[in-house]
mmCIF file of C-alpha atoms in Angstrom:
data_model
loop_
_atom_site.group_PDB
_atom_site.id
_atom_site.type_symbol
_atom_site.label_atom_id
_atom_site.label_comp_id
_atom_site.label_asym_id
_atom_site.label_seq_id
_atom_site.Cartn_x
_atom_site.Cartn_y
_atom_site.Cartn_z
ATOM 1 C CA MET A 1 0.000 0.000 0.000
ATOM 2 C CA ASP A 2 1.422 3.368 -1.083
ATOM 3 C CA LEU A 3 0.568 6.083 1.450
ATOM 4 C CA GLU A 4 2.132 8.890 -0.584
ATOM 5 C CA PHE A 5 -0.205 11.029 -2.667
ATOM 6 C CA SER A 6 0.502 11.261 -6.393
ATOM 7 C CA PRO A 7 1.033 14.651 -8.106
ATOM 8 C CA GLN A 8 -2.529 14.404 -9.434
ATOM 9 C CA GLU A 9 -3.890 13.771 -5.953
ATOM 10 C CA LEU A 10 -1.922 16.684 -4.515
ATOM 11 C CA ALA A 11 -3.353 18.916 -7.245
ATOM 12 C CA PHE A 12 -6.832 17.717 -6.305
ATOM 13 C CA ARG A 13 -6.102 18.502 -2.654
ATOM 14 C CA ASP A 14 -5.141 22.045 -3.627
ATOM 15 C CA GLU A 15 -8.348 22.391 -5.650
ATOM 16 C CA VAL A 16 -10.442 21.315 -2.636
ATOM 17 C CA ARG A 17 -8.590 23.715 -0.345
ATOM 18 C CA ALA A 18 -9.159 26.621 -2.723
ATOM 19 C CA PHE A 19 -12.851 25.753 -3.009
ATOM 20 C CA LEU A 20 -13.251 25.659 0.768
ATOM 21 C CA VAL A 21 -11.529 29.027 1.186
ATOM 22 C CA GLU A 22 -13.834 30.625 -1.373
ATOM 23 C CA ASN A 23 -17.123 28.851 -0.638
ATOM 24 C CA LEU A 24 -17.323 27.820 3.018
ATOM 25 C CA PRO A 25 -19.136 30.705 4.748
ATOM 26 C CA GLU A 26 -17.759 31.792 8.098
ATOM 27 C CA GLU A 27 -21.243 31.559 9.629
ATOM 28 C CA LEU A 28 -21.375 27.847 8.786
ATOM 29 C CA ARG A 29 -17.871 27.299 10.121
ATOM 30 C CA ARG A 30 -18.784 29.015 13.400
ATOM 31 C CA GLY A 31 -22.047 27.122 13.608
ATOM 32 C CA ALA A 32 -20.323 23.778 13.123
ATOM 33 C CA ALA A 33 -17.732 24.636 15.788
ATOM 34 C CA ALA A 34 -20.534 25.497 18.230
ATOM 35 C CA SER A 35 -22.530 22.303 17.581
ATOM 36 C CA PRO A 36 -21.972 19.676 20.279
ATOM 37 C CA THR A 37 -23.915 16.943 18.503
ATOM 38 C CA VAL A 38 -22.825 14.431 15.861
ATOM 39 C CA PHE A 39 -25.445 15.691 13.413
ATOM 40 C CA VAL A 40 -25.495 19.433 12.782
ATOM 41 C CA GLU A 41 -28.846 21.183 12.660
ATOM 42 C CA PRO A 42 -30.485 21.395 9.214
ATOM 43 C CA ASP A 43 -30.168 25.179 9.101
ATOM 44 C CA ILE A 44 -26.401 24.664 8.843
ATOM 45 C CA GLY A 45 -26.222 21.275 7.173
ATOM 46 C CA GLN A 46 -28.678 21.961 4.365
ATOM 47 C CA LYS A 47 -26.967 25.230 3.433
ATOM 48 C CA TRP A 48 -23.626 23.461 3.140
ATOM 49 C CA ASN A 49 -25.244 20.624 1.205
ATOM 50 C CA ALA A 50 -26.667 23.119 -1.284
ATOM 51 C CA ILE A 51 -23.258 24.732 -1.833
ATOM 52 C CA LEU A 52 -21.654 21.345 -2.496
ATOM 53 C CA ASN A 53 -24.542 20.233 -4.708
ATOM 54 C CA ALA A 54 -24.137 23.321 -6.890
ATOM 55 C CA LYS A 55 -20.479 22.368 -7.320
ATOM 56 C CA GLY A 56 -21.381 18.745 -8.101
ATOM 57 C CA TRP A 57 -19.549 17.452 -5.026
ATOM 58 C CA LEU A 58 -22.383 16.617 -2.637
ATOM 59 C CA ALA A 59 -22.741 12.996 -3.768
ATOM 60 C CA TYR A 60 -18.989 12.439 -3.720
ATOM 61 C CA GLN A 61 -19.371 8.836 -2.544
ATOM 62 C CA TRP A 62 -21.985 7.927 -5.156
ATOM 63 C CA PRO A 63 -21.313 6.289 -8.528
ATOM 64 C CA VAL A 64 -21.178 8.639 -11.507
ATOM 65 C CA GLU A 65 -24.393 7.278 -13.007
ATOM 66 C CA TYR A 66 -26.341 8.464 -9.957
ATOM 67 C CA GLY A 67 -24.797 11.911 -9.644
ATOM 68 C CA GLY A 68 -21.366 11.271 -8.166
ATOM 69 C CA PRO A 69 -18.273 13.149 -9.408
ATOM 70 C CA GLY A 70 -16.350 9.957 -10.206
ATOM 71 C CA TRP A 71 -13.726 10.402 -7.501
ATOM 72 C CA THR A 72 -11.376 7.647 -6.458
ATOM 73 C CA PRO A 73 -11.446 6.430 -2.823
ATOM 74 C CA THR A 74 -8.288 8.472 -2.229
ATOM 75 C CA GLN A 75 -9.922 11.636 -3.558
ATOM 76 C CA ARG A 76 -12.900 11.024 -1.283
ATOM 77 C CA TYR A 77 -10.528 10.715 1.657
ATOM 78 C CA ILE A 78 -8.704 13.912 0.714
ATOM 79 C CA PHE A 79 -12.018 15.748 0.452
ATOM 80 C CA GLU A 80 -13.184 14.610 3.889
ATOM 81 C CA LYS A 81 -9.819 15.447 5.421
ATOM 82 C CA GLU A 82 -9.747 18.949 3.957
ATOM 83 C CA CYS A 83 -13.335 19.579 5.060
ATOM 84 C CA ALA A 84 -12.370 18.522 8.586
ATOM 85 C CA LEU A 85 -9.324 20.787 8.589
ATOM 86 C CA ALA A 86 -11.426 23.690 7.309
ATOM 87 C CA GLY A 87 -14.094 23.176 9.989
ATOM 88 C CA ALA A 88 -16.890 22.449 7.517
ATOM 89 C CA PRO A 89 -20.195 21.103 8.881
ATOM 90 C CA TYR A 90 -20.838 17.381 8.795
ATOM 91 C CA LEU A 91 -22.939 16.294 5.842
ATOM 92 C CA THR A 92 -26.387 14.732 6.263
ATOM 93 C CA VAL A 93 -25.132 11.199 6.802
ATOM 94 C CA LEU A 94 -28.508 9.472 7.045
ATOM 95 C CA SER A 95 -29.609 10.719 3.635
ATOM 96 C CA LEU A 96 -26.355 10.796 1.668
ATOM 97 C CA LYS A 97 -24.322 7.939 3.099
ATOM 98 C CA LEU A 98 -26.872 5.463 4.459
ATOM 99 C CA VAL A 99 -30.168 5.357 2.592
ATOM 100 C CA ALA A 100 -28.852 6.622 -0.770
ATOM 101 C CA PRO A 101 -26.375 3.719 -1.243
ATOM 102 C CA VAL A 102 -29.169 1.304 -0.315
ATOM 103 C CA ILE A 103 -31.434 2.850 -2.937
ATOM 104 C CA TYR A 104 -28.892 2.880 -5.761
ATOM 105 C CA THR A 105 -27.638 -0.627 -4.888
ATOM 106 C CA PHE A 106 -30.897 -2.474 -4.198
ATOM 107 C CA GLY A 107 -33.631 -0.153 -5.476
ATOM 108 C CA THR A 108 -35.698 -0.375 -8.629
ATOM 109 C CA PRO A 109 -35.068 2.041 -11.518
ATOM 110 C CA GLU A 110 -38.196 3.930 -10.467
ATOM 111 C CA GLN A 111 -37.018 4.237 -6.859
ATOM 112 C CA LYS A 112 -33.614 5.494 -7.960
ATOM 113 C CA ALA A 113 -35.087 8.035 -10.385
ATOM 114 C CA TYR A 114 -37.476 9.399 -7.778
ATOM 115 C CA TYR A 115 -35.553 9.413 -4.499
ATOM 116 C CA LEU A 116 -31.919 10.130 -5.389
ATOM 117 C CA PRO A 117 -32.528 13.583 -6.961
ATOM 118 C CA ARG A 118 -34.699 14.548 -3.984
ATOM 119 C CA ILE A 119 -31.866 13.673 -1.595
ATOM 120 C CA LEU A 120 -29.455 15.871 -3.542
ATOM 121 C CA SER A 121 -31.872 18.793 -3.698
ATOM 122 C CA GLY A 122 -32.660 18.544 0.020
ATOM 123 C CA GLU A 123 -36.332 18.036 -0.719
ATOM 124 C CA ASP A 124 -36.223 14.818 1.305
ATOM 125 C CA TYR A 125 -34.580 14.733 4.730
ATOM 126 C CA TRP A 126 -34.297 11.187 6.106
ATOM 127 C CA CYS A 127 -34.192 9.535 9.505
ATOM 128 C CA GLN A 128 -33.460 5.887 10.322
ATOM 129 C CA GLY A 129 -35.939 3.523 11.980
ATOM 130 C CA PHE A 130 -33.823 0.587 13.165
ATOM 131 C CA SER A 131 -33.487 0.397 16.955
ATOM 132 C CA GLU A 132 -36.516 -0.304 19.128
ATOM 133 C CA PRO A 133 -37.130 -0.492 22.880
ATOM 134 C CA GLY A 134 -35.577 -3.859 23.677
ATOM 135 C CA SER A 135 -34.059 -4.292 20.203
ATOM 136 C CA GLY A 136 -30.908 -2.243 19.898
ATOM 137 C CA SER A 137 -27.739 -4.286 19.665
ATOM 138 C CA ASP A 138 -29.883 -7.385 19.022
ATOM 139 C CA LEU A 139 -31.483 -5.813 15.998
ATOM 140 C CA ALA A 140 -32.834 -9.133 14.684
ATOM 141 C CA SER A 141 -35.298 -9.212 17.601
ATOM 142 C CA LEU A 142 -37.187 -6.127 16.356
ATOM 143 C CA GLN A 143 -40.963 -6.328 16.752
ATOM 144 C CA THR A 144 -42.388 -3.525 14.582
ATOM 145 C CA ARG A 145 -44.938 -5.370 12.484
ATOM 146 C CA ALA A 146 -45.866 -4.675 8.868
ATOM 147 C CA VAL A 147 -48.948 -6.441 7.492
ATOM 148 C CA ARG A 148 -49.633 -6.239 3.792
ATOM 149 C CA ASP A 149 -52.998 -4.828 2.766
ATOM 150 C CA GLY A 150 -53.233 -4.712 -1.023
ATOM 151 C CA ASP A 151 -50.684 -2.234 -2.351
ATOM 152 C CA LYS A 152 -49.601 -0.988 1.079
ATOM 153 C CA TYR A 153 -48.296 -2.154 4.447
ATOM 154 C CA ILE A 154 -49.992 -1.306 7.729
ATOM 155 C CA ILE A 155 -47.249 -0.805 10.304
ATOM 156 C CA ASN A 156 -47.430 -0.854 14.101
ATOM 157 C CA GLY A 157 -44.654 -0.549 16.646
ATOM 158 C CA SER A 158 -42.084 2.014 17.732
ATOM 159 C CA LYS A 159 -38.520 3.053 16.995
ATOM 160 C CA ILE A 160 -36.156 4.708 19.443
ATOM 161 C CA TRP A 161 -33.000 6.861 19.385
ATOM 162 C CA THR A 162 -34.215 8.085 16.002
ATOM 163 C CA THR A 163 -31.854 10.906 15.093
ATOM 164 C CA HIS A 164 -33.480 14.045 13.636
ATOM 165 C CA ALA A 165 -36.905 12.426 13.350
ATOM 166 C CA HIS A 166 -38.298 15.825 14.369
ATOM 167 C CA HIS A 167 -36.768 17.338 11.226
ATOM 168 C CA ALA A 168 -37.264 14.474 8.767
ATOM 169 C CA ASN A 169 -40.036 14.119 6.217
ATOM 170 C CA LYS A 170 -38.973 10.546 5.329
ATOM 171 C CA ILE A 171 -37.929 7.473 7.300
ATOM 172 C CA PHE A 172 -36.295 4.226 6.198
ATOM 173 C CA CYS A 173 -37.409 1.385 8.425
ATOM 174 C CA LEU A 174 -36.758 -2.222 9.256
ATOM 175 C CA VAL A 175 -40.080 -3.991 9.829
ATOM 176 C CA ARG A 176 -41.142 -7.565 10.455
ATOM 177 C CA THR A 177 -43.201 -8.879 7.554
ATOM 178 C CA ASN A 178 -43.071 -12.569 8.493
ATOM 179 C CA THR A 179 -43.224 -14.098 11.974
ATOM 180 C CA GLU A 180 -43.115 -17.749 10.842
ATOM 181 C CA VAL A 181 -39.478 -17.885 9.722
ATOM 182 C CA LYS A 182 -36.046 -17.366 11.264
ATOM 183 C CA ARG A 183 -35.864 -13.892 12.833
ATOM 184 C CA GLN A 184 -33.452 -12.456 10.271
ATOM 185 C CA ALA A 185 -35.462 -13.885 7.354
ATOM 186 C CA GLY A 186 -38.688 -12.143 8.373
ATOM 187 C CA ILE A 187 -37.398 -8.560 8.157
ATOM 188 C CA SER A 188 -38.036 -6.145 5.287
ATOM 189 C CA PHE A 189 -36.715 -2.655 4.444
ATOM 190 C CA VAL A 190 -39.331 -0.018 3.659
ATOM 191 C CA LEU A 191 -39.433 3.721 2.973
ATOM 192 C CA MET A 192 -42.298 5.872 4.200
ATOM 193 C CA ASP A 193 -43.503 9.413 4.758
ATOM 194 C CA MET A 194 -43.136 10.881 8.232
ATOM 195 C CA ASN A 195 -45.950 13.364 7.628
ATOM 196 C CA GLN A 196 -48.926 11.056 8.084
ATOM 197 C CA PRO A 197 -51.508 10.550 10.852
ATOM 198 C CA GLY A 198 -50.068 7.179 11.909
ATOM 199 C CA ILE A 199 -46.656 8.551 12.930
ATOM 200 C CA SER A 200 -45.878 10.605 16.020
ATOM 201 C CA VAL A 201 -42.527 11.738 17.407
ATOM 202 C CA ARG A 202 -41.562 12.179 21.064
ATOM 203 C CA PRO A 203 -38.304 14.030 21.841
ATOM 204 C CA ILE A 204 -35.561 12.490 23.969
ATOM 205 C CA LEU A 205 -33.161 14.992 25.530
ATOM 206 C CA THR A 206 -29.562 13.849 25.914
ATOM 207 C CA LEU A 207 -27.305 14.308 28.944
ATOM 208 C CA ALA A 208 -26.277 17.650 27.475
ATOM 209 C CA SER A 209 -29.947 18.663 27.006
ATOM 210 C CA ASP A 210 -29.607 18.443 23.238
ATOM 211 C CA HIS A 211 -32.658 17.409 21.230
ATOM 212 C CA GLU A 212 -30.992 15.141 18.707
ATOM 213 C CA VAL A 213 -32.820 11.831 19.154
ATOM 214 C CA ASN A 214 -36.442 10.781 19.502
ATOM 215 C CA GLN A 215 -38.858 7.927 19.904
ATOM 216 C CA VAL A 216 -41.115 7.354 16.911
ATOM 217 C CA PHE A 217 -44.514 5.699 17.334
ATOM 218 C CA LEU A 218 -46.117 3.862 14.420
ATOM 219 C CA ASP A 219 -49.864 3.411 14.882
ATOM 220 C CA ASN A 220 -51.385 1.974 11.713
ATOM 221 C CA ALA A 221 -48.823 3.920 9.712
ATOM 222 C CA GLU A 222 -48.756 3.181 6.004
ATOM 223 C CA ALA A 223 -45.973 2.402 3.559
ATOM 224 C CA ARG A 224 -46.514 1.651 -0.099
ATOM 225 C CA VAL A 225 -45.435 -1.783 -1.279
ATOM 226 C CA GLU A 226 -43.669 -0.058 -4.166
ATOM 227 C CA ASP A 227 -41.497 1.687 -1.548
ATOM 228 C CA ARG A 228 -40.141 -1.580 -0.193
ATOM 229 C CA ILE A 229 -36.456 -1.965 -1.078
ATOM 230 C CA GLY A 230 -35.729 -5.449 -2.348
ATOM 231 C CA GLU A 231 -38.023 -8.390 -1.753
ATOM 232 C CA GLU A 232 -39.817 -9.255 1.458
ATOM 233 C CA GLY A 233 -37.268 -10.798 3.793
ATOM 234 C CA ASP A 234 -34.301 -8.942 2.266
ATOM 235 C CA GLY A 235 -34.185 -6.410 5.093
ATOM 236 C CA TRP A 236 -31.490 -8.109 7.141
ATOM 237 C CA LYS A 237 -29.148 -8.367 4.159
ATOM 238 C CA ILE A 238 -29.744 -4.727 3.280
ATOM 239 C CA ALA A 239 -29.280 -3.614 6.905
ATOM 240 C CA LYS A 240 -25.886 -5.365 7.075
ATOM 241 C CA PHE A 241 -24.843 -3.557 3.902
ATOM 242 C CA LEU A 242 -25.992 -0.232 5.343
ATOM 243 C CA LEU A 243 -24.206 -0.748 8.667
ATOM 244 C CA GLU A 244 -20.929 -1.650 6.931
ATOM 245 C CA ASN A 245 -21.294 1.580 4.942
ATOM 246 C CA GLU A 246 -21.976 3.509 8.146
ATOM 247 C CA ARG A 247 -18.914 2.111 9.889
ATOM 248 C CA GLY A 248 -16.528 2.130 6.964
ATOM 249 C CA GLY A 249 -17.899 4.635 4.472
ATOM 250 C CA SER A 250 -16.471 7.672 6.245
ATOM 251 C CA CYS A 251 -13.026 8.796 7.283
ATOM 252 C CA LEU A 252 -13.133 9.525 11.003
ATOM 253 C CA ALA A 253 -9.452 10.068 11.790
ATOM 254 C CA PRO A 254 -9.089 13.452 9.994
ATOM 255 C CA ARG A 255 -11.845 15.041 12.082
ATOM 256 C CA LEU A 256 -10.347 13.636 15.294
ATOM 257 C CA LEU A 257 -6.902 14.942 14.371
ATOM 258 C CA ALA A 258 -8.272 18.347 13.383
ATOM 259 C CA ASP A 259 -10.079 18.631 16.735
ATOM 260 C CA LEU A 260 -6.904 17.570 18.526
ATOM 261 C CA ASP A 261 -4.961 20.301 16.700
ATOM 262 C CA GLY A 262 -7.493 22.841 17.927
ATOM 263 C CA ILE A 263 -7.197 21.627 21.508
ATOM 264 C CA GLU A 264 -3.417 21.939 21.366
ATOM 265 C CA GLN A 265 -3.759 25.517 20.140
ATOM 266 C CA PHE A 266 -5.990 26.291 23.114
ATOM 267 C CA ALA A 267 -3.572 24.553 25.504
ATOM 268 C CA ALA A 268 -0.768 26.817 24.289
ATOM 269 C CA GLN A 269 -2.730 29.752 25.722
ATOM 270 C CA GLU A 270 -4.202 28.179 28.850
ATOM 271 C CA PRO A 271 -2.294 28.775 32.115
ATOM 272 C CA ASP A 272 -1.217 25.673 33.991
ATOM 273 C CA GLY A 273 -1.533 27.329 37.403
ATOM 274 C CA TYR A 274 2.216 27.357 37.988
ATOM 275 C CA GLY A 275 3.218 30.338 35.880
ATOM 276 C CA GLY A 276 3.437 28.488 32.580
ATOM 277 C CA VAL A 277 0.983 27.219 29.977
ATOM 278 C CA LEU A 278 -0.787 23.871 29.825
ATOM 279 C CA ALA A 279 0.895 22.898 26.550
ATOM 280 C CA ASP A 280 4.254 22.707 28.355
ATOM 281 C CA ASP A 281 3.010 20.426 31.126
ATOM 282 C CA ARG A 282 4.692 17.023 30.879
ATOM 283 C CA ASP A 283 1.649 14.967 31.853
ATOM 284 C CA TRP A 284 -0.549 16.917 29.451
ATOM 285 C CA LYS A 285 1.878 16.385 26.576
ATOM 286 C CA ARG A 286 1.947 12.673 27.357
ATOM 287 C CA ARG A 287 -1.855 12.451 27.224
ATOM 288 C CA VAL A 288 -2.041 14.350 23.953
ATOM 289 C CA ALA A 289 0.722 12.264 22.378
ATOM 290 C CA LYS A 290 -1.050 9.028 23.303
ATOM 291 C CA VAL A 291 -4.309 10.164 21.716
ATOM 292 C CA ARG A 292 -2.536 11.520 18.631
ATOM 293 C CA LEU A 293 -0.651 8.265 18.056
ATOM 294 C CA SER A 294 -3.894 6.319 18.311
ATOM 295 C CA ALA A 295 -5.626 8.686 15.867
ATOM 296 C CA LYS A 296 -2.713 8.390 13.425
ATOM 297 C CA SER A 297 -2.943 4.605 13.677
ATOM 298 C CA LEU A 298 -6.658 4.827 12.938
ATOM 299 C CA GLU A 299 -5.861 6.944 9.888
ATOM 300 C CA VAL A 300 -3.575 4.202 8.565
ATOM 301 C CA ILE A 301 -6.303 1.594 9.073
ATOM 302 C CA GLU A 302 -8.767 3.778 7.177
ATOM 303 C CA LEU A 303 -6.292 4.251 4.354
ATOM 304 C CA ARG A 304 -5.802 0.484 4.143
ATOM 305 C CA ILE A 305 -9.570 0.007 3.861
ATOM 306 C CA LEU A 306 -9.655 2.664 1.133
ATOM 307 C CA SER A 307 -6.877 0.829 -0.657
ATOM 308 C CA ASP A 308 -8.948 -2.356 -0.563
ATOM 309 C CA ILE A 309 -12.029 -0.538 -1.847
ATOM 310 C CA ALA A 310 -9.974 0.970 -4.677
ATOM 311 C CA LYS A 311 -9.027 -2.578 -5.700
ATOM 312 C CA GLY A 312 -12.661 -3.666 -5.780
ATOM 313 C CA ARG A 313 -12.726 -5.408 -2.417
ATOM 314 C CA PRO A 314 -15.633 -4.805 -0.026
ATOM 315 C CA ALA A 315 -15.051 -2.802 3.139
ATOM 316 C CA GLY A 316 -15.960 -5.898 5.125
ATOM 317 C CA PRO A 317 -15.860 -6.586 8.868
ATOM 318 C CA GLN A 318 -12.660 -4.594 9.399
ATOM 319 C CA THR A 319 -14.920 -1.551 9.469
ATOM 320 C CA SER A 320 -15.824 -2.708 12.977
ATOM 321 C CA VAL A 321 -12.213 -2.026 13.944
ATOM 322 C CA VAL A 322 -12.606 1.552 12.713
ATOM 323 C CA LYS A 323 -15.876 2.019 14.604
ATOM 324 C CA LEU A 324 -14.428 0.564 17.818
ATOM 325 C CA ILE A 325 -11.265 2.664 17.815
ATOM 326 C CA ALA A 326 -12.910 5.880 16.599
ATOM 327 C CA SER A 327 -15.659 5.736 19.233
ATOM 328 C CA SER A 328 -13.223 5.556 22.121
ATOM 329 C CA LEU A 329 -10.936 8.168 20.580
ATOM 330 C CA ARG A 330 -13.845 10.572 20.136
ATOM 331 C CA GLN A 331 -14.444 10.401 23.861
ATOM 332 C CA ASP A 332 -10.735 10.787 24.618
ATOM 333 C CA VAL A 333 -10.476 13.918 22.457
ATOM 334 C CA ASP A 334 -13.566 15.487 24.012
ATOM 335 C CA LEU A 335 -12.289 14.769 27.519
ATOM 336 C CA LEU A 336 -9.032 16.535 26.646
ATOM 337 C CA ALA A 337 -11.031 19.594 25.620
ATOM 338 C CA VAL A 338 -12.917 19.683 28.935
ATOM 339 C CA ASP A 339 -9.677 19.310 30.887
ATOM 340 C CA ALA A 340 -7.892 21.940 28.816
ATOM 341 C CA PHE A 341 -10.357 24.636 29.883
ATOM 342 C CA GLY A 342 -10.564 23.635 33.539
ATOM 343 C CA GLU A 343 -13.593 25.183 35.275
ATOM 344 C CA PHE A 344 -14.482 27.088 32.083
ATOM 345 C CA GLY A 345 -14.918 23.735 30.335
ATOM 346 C CA LEU A 346 -17.697 22.768 32.751
ATOM 347 C CA GLN A 347 -20.245 25.347 31.607
ATOM 348 C CA LEU A 348 -23.360 23.723 30.211
ATOM 349 C CA PRO A 349 -25.860 26.245 28.858
ATOM 350 C CA LEU A 350 -29.219 24.642 28.107
ATOM 351 C CA VAL A 351 -30.123 27.115 25.354
ATOM 352 C CA ARG A 352 -29.708 25.823 21.807
ATOM 353 C CA PRO A 353 -28.258 26.510 19.364
ATOM 354 C CA LEU A 354 -24.965 27.861 20.656
ATOM 355 C CA TYR A 355 -24.539 29.951 17.496
ATOM 356 C CA GLY A 356 -26.440 32.805 15.897
ATOM 357 C CA ASP A 357 -27.907 36.037 17.243
ATOM 358 C CA ASN A 358 -29.811 34.398 20.117
ATOM 359 C CA ALA A 359 -26.956 32.224 21.403
ATOM 360 C CA PRO A 360 -25.977 32.637 25.064
ATOM 361 C CA ALA A 361 -22.756 34.545 25.696
ATOM 362 C CA PRO A 362 -19.837 32.182 26.371
ATOM 363 C CA VAL A 363 -17.774 32.280 29.524
ATOM 364 C CA HIS A 364 -14.098 32.488 28.560
ATOM 365 C CA SER A 365 -14.508 31.377 24.898
ATOM 366 C CA PRO A 366 -16.904 29.690 22.452
ATOM 367 C CA ALA A 367 -14.709 26.575 22.457
ATOM 368 C CA ALA A 368 -14.922 26.333 26.242
ATOM 369 C CA GLN A 369 -18.688 26.825 26.099
ATOM 370 C CA VAL A 370 -19.218 23.790 23.888
ATOM 371 C CA ALA A 371 -16.662 21.501 25.573
ATOM 372 C CA ALA A 372 -18.871 19.911 28.260
ATOM 373 C CA ALA A 373 -21.871 19.489 25.951
ATOM 374 C CA ARG A 374 -19.691 17.832 23.324
ATOM 375 C CA TYR A 375 -18.113 15.548 25.923
ATOM 376 C CA LEU A 376 -21.530 14.436 27.208
ATOM 377 C CA ASN A 377 -22.852 13.953 23.689
ATOM 378 C CA SER A 378 -19.879 11.786 22.742
ATOM 379 C CA ARG A 379 -20.856 9.248 25.416
ATOM 380 C CA GLY A 380 -23.180 7.930 22.718
ATOM 381 C CA TRP A 381 -20.344 7.082 20.332
ATOM 382 C CA THR A 382 -19.650 3.760 22.052
ATOM 383 C CA ILE A 383 -23.356 2.875 21.735
ATOM 384 C CA PHE A 384 -24.798 4.069 18.420
ATOM 385 C CA GLY A 385 -24.063 2.204 15.193
ATOM 386 C CA GLY A 386 -23.283 -0.919 17.222
ATOM 387 C CA THR A 387 -21.913 -0.848 20.771
ATOM 388 C CA ASN A 388 -18.222 -1.369 21.490
ATOM 389 C CA GLU A 389 -19.097 -4.793 22.864
ATOM 390 C CA ILE A 390 -20.852 -5.754 19.622
ATOM 391 C CA GLN A 391 -17.926 -4.468 17.550
ATOM 392 C CA SER A 392 -15.514 -6.499 19.667
ATOM 393 C CA SER A 393 -17.590 -9.634 19.082
ATOM 394 C CA ILE A 394 -17.663 -9.031 15.318
ATOM 395 C CA ILE A 395 -13.890 -8.531 15.274
ATOM 396 C CA ALA A 396 -13.309 -11.676 17.314
ATOM 397 C CA LYS A 397 -15.502 -13.833 15.060
ATOM 398 C CA THR A 398 -14.964 -12.460 11.556
ATOM 399 C CA VAL A 399 -11.510 -10.855 11.690
ATOM 400 C CA LEU A 400 -9.609 -12.944 14.235
ATOM 401 C CA GLY A 401 -11.548 -16.163 13.640
ATOM 402 C CA LEU A 402 -12.046 -16.851 17.350
#
């Protein structure tokens, strides 16, 4: 594996950097920096999506025939890294990186023609209906029932931890269409409208008092049979594909390293209480070095996976390694930020958002204001998308062969 960028790739990197300098508004940069949650609010995210869509770069992970720019895996990595370094908002992962690949991989021509352009335009904003009360890590035990009635399904049950369900107008759901077969074989993947009488959303506030997740109740909700992806019973196969995309379709190390760079800049200005600055403290430097080495190691693993993808190999179960390491590192980085600011890193304003004209005034600095909320929010990293325990089991069985 060659880790050196070619002259063509370096030229592409320079093109991305120039684009970000000219087209990333400072208001979006500030908003992203003041967002403690994994998913930025639509008022930031959709504006950035529109800018990238106008450039033809929004669907950078999609095949050319569906609107992608035709980038190599290395170009995609460079783009994500430069966006992280520039402080760009996260993209709408659920729409662009989760349901869209499912649609263009398993969908009918009609489904592709209808849904993919609406994702790019922002007309459809998606949430994910997978986890249920009692069916999180053991996803195959889900109980939400879909009974066919002519050309539609009648769906009853509930979904939980549903990110941005309060913003979404669409939901992609795993539902049980057959109770007489093996659990995995009775699951189907359906798309449906959120704006219907049979769906209600109840907010769940996180430890940081952020409204990011929800519980969704399905009470005789309806989904069209023509909006089922694949055949009945294909849901488990499609869900495995989606989860591998979620865990291995993004480059997490660049964002971690960019955040670590920012923390080190703050530490160079923070007093250590002994007449010097925190950045010169030996124990602090040791902590930072340990996290940085781990993040650099993660970057190498991600580059190896990209190298495999470039050669036509699937991302595979090694994406669980990425998810496992990145989740713990996210928490380590956010803890460093809290510690760097001392008592100023403990402020936890309950007003949201922490950007814009109505944002509360920070104590000390905007970075200190968001530190505690971001640390509390990152507790979820070792849970969502498959807990650390589940990832460890996958690695033991499918990677190590234990």
